[in-house]
Short mmCIF file of C-alpha atoms in Angstrom, two decimals:
data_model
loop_
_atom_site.label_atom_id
_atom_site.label_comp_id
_atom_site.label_asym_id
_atom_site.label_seq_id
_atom_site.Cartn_x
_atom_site.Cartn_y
_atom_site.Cartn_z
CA UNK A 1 7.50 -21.04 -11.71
CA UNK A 2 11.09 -20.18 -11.62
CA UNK A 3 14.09 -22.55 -12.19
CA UNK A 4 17.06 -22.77 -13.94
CA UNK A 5 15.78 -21.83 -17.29
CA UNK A 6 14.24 -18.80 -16.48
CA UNK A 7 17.13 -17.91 -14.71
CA UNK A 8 19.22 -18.24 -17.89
CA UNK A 9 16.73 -16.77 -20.24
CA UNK A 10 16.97 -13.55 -17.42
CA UNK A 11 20.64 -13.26 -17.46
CA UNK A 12 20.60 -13.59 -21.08
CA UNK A 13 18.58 -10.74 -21.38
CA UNK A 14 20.33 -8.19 -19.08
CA UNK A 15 23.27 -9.36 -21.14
CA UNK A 16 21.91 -8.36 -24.17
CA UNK A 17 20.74 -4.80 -22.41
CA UNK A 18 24.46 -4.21 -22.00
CA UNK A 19 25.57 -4.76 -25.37
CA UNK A 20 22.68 -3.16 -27.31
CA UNK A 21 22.36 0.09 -25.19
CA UNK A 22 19.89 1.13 -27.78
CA UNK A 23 18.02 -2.08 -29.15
CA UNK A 24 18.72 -4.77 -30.71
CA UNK A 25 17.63 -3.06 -34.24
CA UNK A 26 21.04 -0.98 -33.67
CA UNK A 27 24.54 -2.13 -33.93
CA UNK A 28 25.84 -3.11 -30.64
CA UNK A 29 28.42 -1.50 -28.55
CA UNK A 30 31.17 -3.65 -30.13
CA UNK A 31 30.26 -2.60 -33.71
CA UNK A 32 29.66 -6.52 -34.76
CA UNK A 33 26.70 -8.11 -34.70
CA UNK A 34 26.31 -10.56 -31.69
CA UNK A 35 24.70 -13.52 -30.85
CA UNK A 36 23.71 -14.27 -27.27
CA UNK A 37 22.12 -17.55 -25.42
CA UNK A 38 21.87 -20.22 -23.14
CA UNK A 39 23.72 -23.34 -23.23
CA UNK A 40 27.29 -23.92 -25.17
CA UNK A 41 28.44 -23.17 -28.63
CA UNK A 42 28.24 -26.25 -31.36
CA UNK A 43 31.62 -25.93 -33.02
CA UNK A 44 30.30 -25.86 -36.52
CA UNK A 45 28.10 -22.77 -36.03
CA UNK A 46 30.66 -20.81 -33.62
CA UNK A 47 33.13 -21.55 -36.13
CA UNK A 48 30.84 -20.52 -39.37
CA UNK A 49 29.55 -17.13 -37.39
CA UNK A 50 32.82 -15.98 -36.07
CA UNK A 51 34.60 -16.54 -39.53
CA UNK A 52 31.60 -14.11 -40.67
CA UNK A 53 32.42 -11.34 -38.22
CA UNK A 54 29.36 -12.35 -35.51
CA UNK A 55 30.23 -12.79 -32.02
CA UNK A 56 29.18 -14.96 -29.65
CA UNK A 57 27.95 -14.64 -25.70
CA UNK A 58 27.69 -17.73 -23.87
CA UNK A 59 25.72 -18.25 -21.22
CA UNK A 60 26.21 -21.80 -19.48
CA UNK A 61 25.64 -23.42 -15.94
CA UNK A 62 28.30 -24.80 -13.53
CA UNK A 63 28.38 -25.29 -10.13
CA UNK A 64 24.98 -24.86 -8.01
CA UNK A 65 25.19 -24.79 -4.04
CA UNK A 66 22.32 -26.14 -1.90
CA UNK A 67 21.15 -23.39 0.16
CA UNK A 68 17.91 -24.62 2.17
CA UNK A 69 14.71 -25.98 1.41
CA UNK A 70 12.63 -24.33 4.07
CA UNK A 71 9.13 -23.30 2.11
CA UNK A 72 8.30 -19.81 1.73
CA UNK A 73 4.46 -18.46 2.99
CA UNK A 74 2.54 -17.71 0.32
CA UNK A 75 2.29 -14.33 -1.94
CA UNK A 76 0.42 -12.99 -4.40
CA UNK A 77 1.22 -12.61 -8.03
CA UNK A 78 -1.97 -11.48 -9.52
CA UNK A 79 -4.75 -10.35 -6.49
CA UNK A 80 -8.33 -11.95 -7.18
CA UNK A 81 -10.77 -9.56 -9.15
CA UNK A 82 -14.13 -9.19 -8.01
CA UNK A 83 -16.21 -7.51 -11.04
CA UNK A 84 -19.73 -8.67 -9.79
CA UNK A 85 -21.48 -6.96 -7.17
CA UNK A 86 -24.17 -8.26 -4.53
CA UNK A 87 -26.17 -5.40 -2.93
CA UNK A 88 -28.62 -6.24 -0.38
CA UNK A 89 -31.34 -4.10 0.63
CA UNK A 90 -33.94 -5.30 3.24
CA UNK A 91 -35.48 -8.26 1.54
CA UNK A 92 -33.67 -8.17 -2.01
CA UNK A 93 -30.38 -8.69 -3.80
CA UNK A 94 -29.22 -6.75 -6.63
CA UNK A 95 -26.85 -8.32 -8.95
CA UNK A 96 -24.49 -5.68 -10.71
CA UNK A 97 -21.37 -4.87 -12.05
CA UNK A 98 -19.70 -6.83 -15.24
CA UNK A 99 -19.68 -10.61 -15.83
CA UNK A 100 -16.66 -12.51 -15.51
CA UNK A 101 -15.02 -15.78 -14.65
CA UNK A 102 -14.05 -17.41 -12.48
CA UNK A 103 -15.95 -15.74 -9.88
CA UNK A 104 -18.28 -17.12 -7.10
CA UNK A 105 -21.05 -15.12 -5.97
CA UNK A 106 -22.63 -16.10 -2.74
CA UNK A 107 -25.48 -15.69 -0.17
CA UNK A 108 -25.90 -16.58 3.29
CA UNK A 109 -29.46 -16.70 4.36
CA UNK A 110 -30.59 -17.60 7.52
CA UNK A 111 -27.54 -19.21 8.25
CA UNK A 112 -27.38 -21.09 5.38
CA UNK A 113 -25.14 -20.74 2.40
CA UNK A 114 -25.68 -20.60 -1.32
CA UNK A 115 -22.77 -20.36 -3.61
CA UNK A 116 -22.99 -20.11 -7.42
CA UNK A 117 -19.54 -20.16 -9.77
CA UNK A 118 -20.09 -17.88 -12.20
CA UNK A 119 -19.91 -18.81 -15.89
CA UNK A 120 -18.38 -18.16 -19.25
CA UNK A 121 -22.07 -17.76 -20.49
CA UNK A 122 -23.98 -16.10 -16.99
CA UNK A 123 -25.30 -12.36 -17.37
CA UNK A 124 -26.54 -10.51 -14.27
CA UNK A 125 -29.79 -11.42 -14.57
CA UNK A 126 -28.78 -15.18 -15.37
CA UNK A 127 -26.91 -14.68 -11.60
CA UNK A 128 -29.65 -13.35 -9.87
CA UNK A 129 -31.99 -16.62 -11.97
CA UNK A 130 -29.24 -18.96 -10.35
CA UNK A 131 -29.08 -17.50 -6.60
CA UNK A 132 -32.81 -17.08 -6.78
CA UNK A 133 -32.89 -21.00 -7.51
CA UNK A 134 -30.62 -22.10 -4.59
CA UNK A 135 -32.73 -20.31 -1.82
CA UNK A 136 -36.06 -21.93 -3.13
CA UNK A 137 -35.05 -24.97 -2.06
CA UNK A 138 -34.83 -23.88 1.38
CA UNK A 139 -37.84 -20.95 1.43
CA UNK A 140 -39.51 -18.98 -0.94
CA UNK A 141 -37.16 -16.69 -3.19
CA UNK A 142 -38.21 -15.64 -6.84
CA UNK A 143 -35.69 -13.39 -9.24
CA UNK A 144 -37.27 -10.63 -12.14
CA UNK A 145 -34.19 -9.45 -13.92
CA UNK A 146 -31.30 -8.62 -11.72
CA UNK A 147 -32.89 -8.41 -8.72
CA UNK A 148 -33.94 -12.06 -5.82
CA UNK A 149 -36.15 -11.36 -3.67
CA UNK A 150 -36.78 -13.75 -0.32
CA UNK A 151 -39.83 -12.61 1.13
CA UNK A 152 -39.43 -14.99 4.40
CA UNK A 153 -35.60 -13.72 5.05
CA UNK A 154 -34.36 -12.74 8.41
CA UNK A 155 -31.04 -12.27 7.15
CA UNK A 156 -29.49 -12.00 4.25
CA UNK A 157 -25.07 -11.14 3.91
CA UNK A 158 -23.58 -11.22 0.56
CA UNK A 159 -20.03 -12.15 -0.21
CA UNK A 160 -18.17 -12.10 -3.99
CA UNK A 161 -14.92 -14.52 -4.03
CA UNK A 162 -12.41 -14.33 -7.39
CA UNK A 163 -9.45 -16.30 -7.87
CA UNK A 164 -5.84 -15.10 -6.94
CA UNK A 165 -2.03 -16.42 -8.77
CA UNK A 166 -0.11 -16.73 -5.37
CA UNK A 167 3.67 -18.49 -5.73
CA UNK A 168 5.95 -19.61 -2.99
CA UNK A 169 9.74 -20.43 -2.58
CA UNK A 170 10.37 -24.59 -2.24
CA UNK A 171 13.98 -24.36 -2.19
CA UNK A 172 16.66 -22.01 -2.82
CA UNK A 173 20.11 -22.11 -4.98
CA UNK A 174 23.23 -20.59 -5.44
CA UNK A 175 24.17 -21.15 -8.98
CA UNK A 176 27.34 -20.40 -10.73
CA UNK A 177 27.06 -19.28 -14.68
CA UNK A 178 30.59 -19.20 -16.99
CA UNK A 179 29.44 -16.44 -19.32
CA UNK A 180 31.77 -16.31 -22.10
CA UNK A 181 32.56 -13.86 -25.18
CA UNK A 182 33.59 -15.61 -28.16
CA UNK A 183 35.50 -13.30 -31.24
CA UNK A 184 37.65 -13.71 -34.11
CA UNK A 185 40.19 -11.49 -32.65
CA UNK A 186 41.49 -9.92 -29.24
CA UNK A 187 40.48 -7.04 -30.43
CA UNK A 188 36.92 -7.40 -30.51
CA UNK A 189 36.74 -9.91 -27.65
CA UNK A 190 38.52 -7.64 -25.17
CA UNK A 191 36.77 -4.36 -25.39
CA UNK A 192 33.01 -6.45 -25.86
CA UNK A 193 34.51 -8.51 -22.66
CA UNK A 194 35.49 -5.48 -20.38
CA UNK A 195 32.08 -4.45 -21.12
CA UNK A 196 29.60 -7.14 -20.18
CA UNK A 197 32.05 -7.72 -16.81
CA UNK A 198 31.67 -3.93 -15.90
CA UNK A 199 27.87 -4.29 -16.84
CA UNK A 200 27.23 -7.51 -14.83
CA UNK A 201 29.13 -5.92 -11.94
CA UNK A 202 26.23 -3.00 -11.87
CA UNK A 203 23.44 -5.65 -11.51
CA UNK A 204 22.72 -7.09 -8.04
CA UNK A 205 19.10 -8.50 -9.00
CA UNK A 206 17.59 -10.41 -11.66
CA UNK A 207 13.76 -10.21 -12.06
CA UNK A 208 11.82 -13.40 -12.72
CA UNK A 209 8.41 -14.24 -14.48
CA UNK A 210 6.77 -15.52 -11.65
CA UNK A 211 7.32 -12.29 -9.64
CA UNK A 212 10.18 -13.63 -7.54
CA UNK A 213 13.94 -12.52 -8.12
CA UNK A 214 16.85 -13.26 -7.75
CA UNK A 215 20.43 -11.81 -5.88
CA UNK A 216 23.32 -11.68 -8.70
CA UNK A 217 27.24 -11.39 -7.74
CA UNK A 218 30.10 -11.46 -10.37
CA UNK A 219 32.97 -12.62 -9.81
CA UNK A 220 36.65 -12.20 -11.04
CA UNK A 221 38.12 -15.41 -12.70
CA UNK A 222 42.16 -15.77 -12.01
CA UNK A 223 42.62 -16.59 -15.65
CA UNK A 224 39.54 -15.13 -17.74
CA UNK A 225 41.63 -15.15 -21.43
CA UNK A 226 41.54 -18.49 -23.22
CA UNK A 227 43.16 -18.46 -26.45
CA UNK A 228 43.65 -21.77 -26.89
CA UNK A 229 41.88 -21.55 -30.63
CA UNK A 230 43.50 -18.90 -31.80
CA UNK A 231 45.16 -20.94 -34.83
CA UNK A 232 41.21 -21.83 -36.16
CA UNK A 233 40.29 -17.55 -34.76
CA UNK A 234 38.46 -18.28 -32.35
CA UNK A 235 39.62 -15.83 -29.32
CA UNK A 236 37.50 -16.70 -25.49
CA UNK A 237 37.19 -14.24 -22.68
CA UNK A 238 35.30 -15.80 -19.17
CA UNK A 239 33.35 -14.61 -16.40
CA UNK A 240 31.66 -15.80 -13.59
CA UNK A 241 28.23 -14.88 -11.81
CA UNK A 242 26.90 -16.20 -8.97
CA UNK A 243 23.18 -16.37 -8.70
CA UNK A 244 21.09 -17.27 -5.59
CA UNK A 245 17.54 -17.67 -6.85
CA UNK A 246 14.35 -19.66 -5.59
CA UNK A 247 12.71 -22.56 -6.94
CA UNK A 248 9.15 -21.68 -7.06
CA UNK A 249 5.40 -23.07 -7.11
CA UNK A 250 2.56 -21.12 -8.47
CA UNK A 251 -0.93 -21.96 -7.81
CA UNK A 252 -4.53 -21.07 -8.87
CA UNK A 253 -6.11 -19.80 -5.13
CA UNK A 254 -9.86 -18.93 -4.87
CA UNK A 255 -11.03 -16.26 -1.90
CA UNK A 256 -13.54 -18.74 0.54
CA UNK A 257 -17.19 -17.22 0.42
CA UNK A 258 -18.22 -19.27 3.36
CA UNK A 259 -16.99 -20.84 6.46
CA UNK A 260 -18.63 -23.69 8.36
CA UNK A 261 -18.17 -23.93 12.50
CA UNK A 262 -19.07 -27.50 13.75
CA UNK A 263 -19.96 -26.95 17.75
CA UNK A 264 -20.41 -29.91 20.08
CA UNK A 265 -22.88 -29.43 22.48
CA UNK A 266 -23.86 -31.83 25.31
CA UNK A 267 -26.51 -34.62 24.79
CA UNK A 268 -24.42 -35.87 21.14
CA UNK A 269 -26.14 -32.26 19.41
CA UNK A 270 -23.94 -30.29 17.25
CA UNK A 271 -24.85 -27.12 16.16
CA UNK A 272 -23.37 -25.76 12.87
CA UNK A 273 -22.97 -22.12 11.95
CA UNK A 274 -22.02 -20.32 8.59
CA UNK A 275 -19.49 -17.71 8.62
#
């Protein structure tokens, strides 16, 4: 799912994009090595790392807006994978392709279903053995290998259902982050400043793990420089991004192998059929 964490952890990365142009295992654009997170500085450590010649990025939440909370329809992350096959010919069913779970393969015979859930353990033939067992208890059906045979069928339709990762939105956000650039001098913080604002500016989306995203705006602050700490060398330069993001759901979804369709007829008779 994505929430405020992820959103974080994603800004902190583009940030770090813009600062090491060419990985992290090469010095940075501002020549000093540079540390950059979520969440506020402790004192101790900003103090200890600056005095060192490391700089720090900042990354920490503000303001949020409420935006709505009307739920998204459904979409998929990862589509279901169907590595089985059922192939019916006349009277038979040939089990093929490669075990894997979770998959269900089912039959409809004679308007009745039979659905088997694949195992960790199953091989085709093991399949066929299972499907094989399910029609039996209805009419005659025997398996040898990969292949069930149901000598009395009138009909037989096949059907293979996998399992899908399908997220939606629950509500939606506009959060504010204070990014700020922490140095031992105005010299370092200004130039490593001008560059992660001109950077962020670029970047109007922020990709998220669960395959949603999010819209990114900077924003100008009327008095960015805070040098406030400038007696212990500790020199502060502040922006501002906006970022409107979802709160997602993710969910396990399986394909349906089989419908049922209740019909009632006059005289209190209801007739059922299998789609």
């Amino acid at each position: 799912m994505a929430g405020l964490a992820e959103v974080s952890a994603a800004l902190v990365a583009r940030i770090a994009q813009i600062v090491y142009p060419n990985g992290t295992g090469q010095l940075p654009i501002a020549g000093q090595a540079i540390k950059i997170y979520g969440g506020w500085p402790t004192p101790d450590q900003l103090a200890k790392d600056l005095k060192a010649g490391k700089q720090h990025i900042s990354v920490f939440p503000r303001t949020v807006k409420y935006l709505q909370s009307a739920k998204s329809k459904w979409r998929t992350i990862t589509p279901a994978v169907h590595t089985i096959s059922l192939t019916v010919v006349g009277q038979t069913v040939t089990v093929g392709g490669t075990v894997s779970t979770p998959q269900n393969a089912s039959l409809v015979v004679d308007g009745r279903a039979y659905p088997y859930a694949v195992q960790a353990g199953d091989t085709l033939a093991s399949i066929a053995t299972a499907l094989a067992a399910l029609v039996a208890a209805d009419q005659a059906a025997t398996s040898v290998g990969t292949v069930v045979t149901i000598p009395g069928a009138h009909a037989i339709s096949q059907r293979v259902g996998g399992r899908a990762i399908r997220t939606r939105d629950v509500r939606r956000q506009d959060q504010e982050f204070l990014i700020s650039v922490w140095a031992n001098c105005f010299e370092t913080r200004d130039p490593l400043g001008d560059a992660v604002d001109a950077g962020l500016a670029r970047i109007d989306r922020l990709d998220l793990p669960d395959g949603s995203y999010a819209n990114l705006r900077s924003r100008p602050l009327s008095n960015p420089w805070d040098d406030d700490g400038q007696k212990e060398g500790v020199y502060r330069r502040n922006l501002s991004c906006w970022v409107e993001f979802p709160t997602t759901e993710v969910q396990e979804q399986y394909e349906v192998t089989q419908g049922q369709v209740d019909l009632d007829l006059p005289g209190g008779v209801t007739k059922t059929t299998i789609i």
